mmCIF file of C-alpha atoms in Angstrom:
data_model
loop_
_atom_site.group_PDB
_atom_site.id
_atom_site.type_symbol
_atom_site.label_atom_id
_atom_site.label_comp_id
_atom_site.label_asym_id
_atom_site.label_seq_id
_atom_site.Cartn_x
_atom_site.Cartn_y
_atom_site.Cartn_z
ATOM 1 C CA THR A 1 18.461 -3.998 1.075
ATOM 2 C CA PRO A 2 15.352 -5.934 0.828
ATOM 3 C CA SER A 3 15.945 -8.122 4.033
ATOM 4 C CA GLN A 4 16.520 -4.527 5.889
ATOM 5 C CA LEU A 5 13.358 -3.372 4.850
ATOM 6 C CA ASN A 6 11.708 -6.540 5.940
ATOM 7 C CA GLU A 7 12.818 -5.547 9.358
ATOM 8 C CA THR A 8 9.865 -3.025 9.663
ATOM 9 C CA LYS A 9 8.027 -6.224 10.831
ATOM 10 C CA ASP A 10 9.745 -6.677 13.564
ATOM 11 C CA ASP A 11 8.849 -3.310 15.742
ATOM 12 C CA LEU A 12 5.514 -2.187 14.508
ATOM 13 C CA PHE A 13 5.840 1.276 16.710
ATOM 14 C CA ALA A 14 9.797 1.985 15.323
ATOM 15 C CA ASN A 15 10.428 5.440 13.397
ATOM 16 C CA TYR A 16 12.428 3.755 10.141
ATOM 17 C CA SER A 17 14.047 5.941 7.287
ATOM 18 C CA LEU A 18 15.772 4.661 4.041
ATOM 19 C CA GLY A 19 18.917 5.005 3.469
ATOM 20 C CA ASN A 20 19.411 3.985 -0.038
ATOM 21 C CA HIS A 21 17.483 2.896 -2.790
ATOM 22 C CA ILE A 22 16.093 -0.622 -2.627
ATOM 23 C CA ASP A 23 15.773 -3.229 -5.640
ATOM 24 C CA MET A 24 13.245 -5.575 -4.780
ATOM 25 C CA SER A 25 13.627 -8.262 -7.350
ATOM 26 C CA GLY A 26 12.711 -11.505 -6.513
ATOM 27 C CA TRP A 27 11.166 -10.774 -3.443
ATOM 28 C CA ASP A 28 7.349 -11.855 -2.402
ATOM 29 C CA TRP A 29 6.208 -8.686 -0.141
ATOM 30 C CA TYR A 30 4.101 -9.037 2.527
ATOM 31 C CA ALA A 31 3.016 -6.190 4.251
ATOM 32 C CA THR A 32 4.282 -4.767 7.512
ATOM 33 C CA GLY A 33 1.195 -4.791 9.813
ATOM 34 C CA ASP A 34 -2.415 -6.241 9.446
ATOM 35 C CA TRP A 35 -5.610 -5.660 11.526
ATOM 36 C CA SER A 36 -4.792 -7.457 14.351
ATOM 37 C CA ASN A 37 -1.212 -5.589 14.562
ATOM 38 C CA TYR A 38 -1.232 -2.097 13.167
ATOM 39 C CA PHE A 39 2.004 -0.432 12.328
ATOM 40 C CA GLU A 40 2.431 2.735 14.731
ATOM 41 C CA GLY A 41 5.223 4.285 13.732
ATOM 42 C CA SER A 42 6.670 6.207 10.765
ATOM 43 C CA PHE A 43 8.349 5.962 7.345
ATOM 44 C CA ASP A 44 10.820 8.561 5.907
ATOM 45 C CA GLY A 45 11.911 7.671 2.579
ATOM 46 C CA ASN A 46 14.488 10.077 2.247
ATOM 47 C CA ASN A 47 13.737 10.712 -1.718
ATOM 48 C CA TYR A 48 14.869 6.957 -2.056
ATOM 49 C CA THR A 49 12.832 4.613 -4.352
ATOM 50 C CA ILE A 50 11.730 0.843 -3.759
ATOM 51 C CA SER A 51 11.905 -0.481 -7.315
ATOM 52 C CA ASN A 52 10.310 -3.895 -8.555
ATOM 53 C CA LEU A 53 7.793 -4.205 -5.800
ATOM 54 C CA TYR A 54 6.021 -7.687 -6.219
ATOM 55 C CA ILE A 55 3.206 -8.332 -3.856
ATOM 56 C CA PRO A 56 1.318 -11.876 -4.019
ATOM 57 C CA VAL A 57 -2.125 -11.747 -3.053
ATOM 58 C CA ILE A 58 -3.005 -15.163 -1.347
ATOM 59 C CA ASN A 59 -6.201 -15.811 0.657
ATOM 60 C CA GLN A 60 -4.931 -15.268 4.486
ATOM 61 C CA GLY A 61 -8.234 -15.916 5.942
ATOM 62 C CA GLY A 62 -10.078 -12.687 6.315
ATOM 63 C CA ASP A 63 -8.867 -9.610 7.479
ATOM 64 C CA TYR A 64 -5.428 -9.562 5.923
ATOM 65 C CA THR A 65 -4.298 -6.501 4.247
ATOM 66 C CA TYR A 66 -1.697 -5.960 1.371
ATOM 67 C CA GLY A 67 0.521 -2.596 0.506
ATOM 68 C CA LEU A 68 3.789 -1.462 1.582
ATOM 69 C CA PHE A 69 2.108 -1.665 4.733
ATOM 70 C CA GLY A 70 -0.974 -3.499 5.655
ATOM 71 C CA SER A 71 -2.807 -1.828 8.397
ATOM 72 C CA VAL A 72 -1.847 1.373 10.071
ATOM 73 C CA THR A 73 -2.791 3.883 12.731
ATOM 74 C CA GLY A 74 -1.297 7.448 13.630
ATOM 75 C CA VAL A 75 1.386 6.928 11.148
ATOM 76 C CA GLU A 76 3.542 9.402 8.925
ATOM 77 C CA ILE A 77 4.777 7.717 5.787
ATOM 78 C CA LYS A 78 6.005 9.880 3.485
ATOM 79 C CA ASN A 79 9.498 11.109 1.161
ATOM 80 C CA PHE A 80 9.915 7.924 -1.509
ATOM 81 C CA ARG A 81 8.904 6.675 -4.824
ATOM 82 C CA ILE A 82 7.836 3.321 -5.994
ATOM 83 C CA ASP A 83 8.956 2.467 -9.333
ATOM 84 C CA GLY A 84 7.744 -0.725 -10.711
ATOM 85 C CA LEU A 85 4.808 -2.402 -8.433
ATOM 86 C CA LEU A 86 2.744 -5.555 -9.607
ATOM 87 C CA MET A 87 0.105 -6.900 -7.260
ATOM 88 C CA GLU A 88 -1.861 -9.722 -8.249
ATOM 89 C CA THR A 89 -4.478 -12.547 -6.662
ATOM 90 C CA LEU A 90 -2.802 -15.995 -7.019
ATOM 91 C CA GLU A 91 -6.301 -16.926 -5.704
ATOM 92 C CA ASP A 92 -9.879 -16.720 -4.349
ATOM 93 C CA THR A 93 -9.679 -14.425 -1.170
ATOM 94 C CA SER A 94 -11.894 -12.941 1.006
ATOM 95 C CA ASP A 95 -9.136 -10.627 2.671
ATOM 96 C CA CYS A 96 -9.983 -7.256 3.078
ATOM 97 C CA CYS A 97 -8.114 -3.973 1.723
ATOM 98 C CA TYR A 98 -5.386 -3.381 -1.330
ATOM 99 C CA GLY A 99 -3.216 -0.202 -2.154
ATOM 100 C CA SER A 100 -0.069 0.190 -3.342
ATOM 101 C CA VAL A 101 1.098 1.710 0.159
ATOM 102 C CA ILE A 102 -1.280 0.762 2.724
ATOM 103 C CA GLY A 103 -3.914 -1.831 2.591
ATOM 104 C CA GLY A 104 -6.186 -0.102 4.957
ATOM 105 C CA ALA A 105 -5.494 3.160 7.768
ATOM 106 C CA GLU A 106 -7.422 4.376 10.665
ATOM 107 C CA GLY A 107 -6.598 7.157 13.014
ATOM 108 C CA ILE A 108 -4.992 9.883 12.323
ATOM 109 C CA VAL A 109 -2.514 9.490 9.094
ATOM 110 C CA THR A 110 0.110 11.731 6.941
ATOM 111 C CA LEU A 111 0.869 11.158 3.543
ATOM 112 C CA SER A 112 3.243 13.326 1.940
ATOM 113 C CA ASN A 113 5.881 12.998 -1.034
ATOM 114 C CA ILE A 114 5.158 9.811 -2.272
ATOM 115 C CA ILE A 115 5.214 8.671 -6.015
ATOM 116 C CA VAL A 116 3.631 5.329 -7.280
ATOM 117 C CA GLU A 117 4.599 4.713 -10.984
ATOM 118 C CA ASN A 118 4.694 1.945 -13.398
ATOM 119 C CA ALA A 119 2.298 -0.025 -11.183
ATOM 120 C CA LEU A 120 -0.147 -2.992 -12.247
ATOM 121 C CA ILE A 121 -2.696 -4.143 -9.635
ATOM 122 C CA ASN A 122 -4.308 -6.784 -11.242
ATOM 123 C CA PHE A 123 -7.162 -9.315 -9.674
ATOM 124 C CA THR A 124 -7.816 -12.229 -11.669
ATOM 125 C CA HIS A 125 -9.636 -14.357 -8.731
ATOM 126 C CA GLN A 126 -12.737 -13.451 -6.766
ATOM 127 C CA ASP A 127 -12.410 -11.566 -3.718
ATOM 128 C CA SER A 128 -14.561 -8.396 -1.934
ATOM 129 C CA GLY A 129 -11.617 -5.717 -1.142
ATOM 130 C CA ASP A 130 -11.391 -2.179 -1.425
ATOM 131 C CA THR A 131 -8.703 -1.027 -3.630
ATOM 132 C CA GLY A 132 -6.688 1.567 -4.103
ATOM 133 C CA GLY A 133 -3.668 3.130 -6.019
ATOM 134 C CA ILE A 134 -2.328 4.586 -2.880
ATOM 135 C CA VAL A 135 -4.563 3.320 -0.065
ATOM 136 C CA GLY A 136 -7.269 0.333 -0.177
ATOM 137 C CA GLY A 137 -9.545 1.426 2.703
ATOM 138 C CA PHE A 138 -8.754 4.633 4.335
ATOM 139 C CA TRP A 139 -11.112 5.363 7.074
ATOM 140 C CA VAL A 140 -9.612 7.781 9.461
ATOM 141 C CA ASP A 141 -9.808 11.103 11.558
ATOM 142 C CA GLU A 142 -9.880 14.614 11.124
ATOM 143 C CA GLY A 143 -6.564 15.996 10.911
ATOM 144 C CA SER A 144 -5.340 13.334 8.076
ATOM 145 C CA SER A 145 -4.048 14.435 4.940
ATOM 146 C CA MET A 146 -2.546 13.492 2.003
ATOM 147 C CA THR A 147 -0.017 15.901 0.151
ATOM 148 C CA ASP A 148 2.241 15.554 -3.342
ATOM 149 C CA VAL A 149 1.150 12.068 -3.571
ATOM 150 C CA HIS A 150 0.613 10.438 -7.497
ATOM 151 C CA PHE A 151 -0.377 7.087 -8.514
ATOM 152 C CA SER A 152 0.555 6.411 -12.187
ATOM 153 C CA GLY A 153 -0.690 2.887 -13.579
ATOM 154 C CA ASP A 154 -3.816 0.595 -13.820
ATOM 155 C CA ILE A 155 -6.045 -0.912 -11.509
ATOM 156 C CA HIS A 156 -7.871 -4.159 -12.919
ATOM 157 C CA GLY A 157 -10.643 -5.374 -10.851
ATOM 158 C CA VAL A 158 -12.441 -8.560 -11.686
ATOM 159 C CA THR A 159 -16.020 -10.282 -12.508
ATOM 160 C CA PRO A 160 -19.442 -9.535 -11.859
ATOM 161 C CA ASN A 161 -19.850 -11.328 -8.143
ATOM 162 C CA SER A 162 -16.810 -9.275 -7.003
ATOM 163 C CA ALA A 163 -17.959 -6.602 -4.170
ATOM 164 C CA ARG A 164 -14.941 -4.711 -4.432
ATOM 165 C CA ILE A 165 -15.100 -0.844 -4.233
ATOM 166 C CA MET A 166 -12.024 0.648 -6.482
ATOM 167 C CA GLY A 167 -10.533 4.345 -6.984
ATOM 168 C CA GLY A 168 -7.559 5.869 -8.432
ATOM 169 C CA LEU A 169 -5.918 7.010 -4.978
ATOM 170 C CA VAL A 170 -8.307 5.581 -2.308
ATOM 171 C CA GLY A 171 -10.554 2.433 -2.795
ATOM 172 C CA GLU A 172 -12.943 3.847 0.048
ATOM 173 C CA GLY A 173 -13.320 5.970 3.028
ATOM 174 C CA SER A 174 -13.325 9.473 3.996
ATOM 175 C CA ILE A 175 -10.598 11.891 3.542
ATOM 176 C CA THR A 176 -11.233 15.650 2.832
ATOM 177 C CA ASN A 177 -7.680 17.313 3.250
ATOM 178 C CA LEU A 178 -5.962 16.304 -0.008
ATOM 179 C CA THR A 179 -3.467 18.905 -1.622
ATOM 180 C CA ARG A 180 -1.893 18.335 -4.999
ATOM 181 C CA VAL A 181 -2.601 14.624 -5.237
ATOM 182 C CA SER A 182 -3.386 12.681 -8.641
ATOM 183 C CA SER A 183 -4.288 9.279 -10.244
ATOM 184 C CA LYS A 184 -3.779 8.527 -13.718
ATOM 185 C CA GLY A 185 -4.029 5.034 -15.611
ATOM 186 C CA GLU A 186 -6.943 2.629 -16.196
ATOM 187 C CA LEU A 187 -9.628 1.534 -13.489
ATOM 188 C CA HIS A 188 -11.578 -1.358 -14.480
#
């Protein structure tokens, strides 16, 4: 259930797994983990689908990250689909990083067997964060990987004054171990 998924915020070092599909209709999702409190556990979706994920972007004061997971380090996240995602700004913000799965990542991070489809990341207000279809900021160590990860949707940045760095899979960062990854949609 959505409330059980929300429990990932209770223990940022635990290993979580889905036991069923989850429809997030009617829920505003705020990420698990931030730059002050990284998610350092693991997440196995067991090939289930999280549908209708809505992530409102509001001004959190500078270092907040947005996604299913906000800020992570040393994690393995795998085996799920997000079908139907809307992330949108509701006000001007100076927050950091935006991605459907992870806002910001550091350390050794492994992502595998993840599909995000029918997604819209839509910025209509000023901000300066890094934005990617899967991960916003991916400043990871050697040994990190992304395998069988696919994004299908649109990313709309905003305005001439925005300092946004955008990418179909990753907004900004360094990862060289990519296998069977793709991004399809509009980026502007």
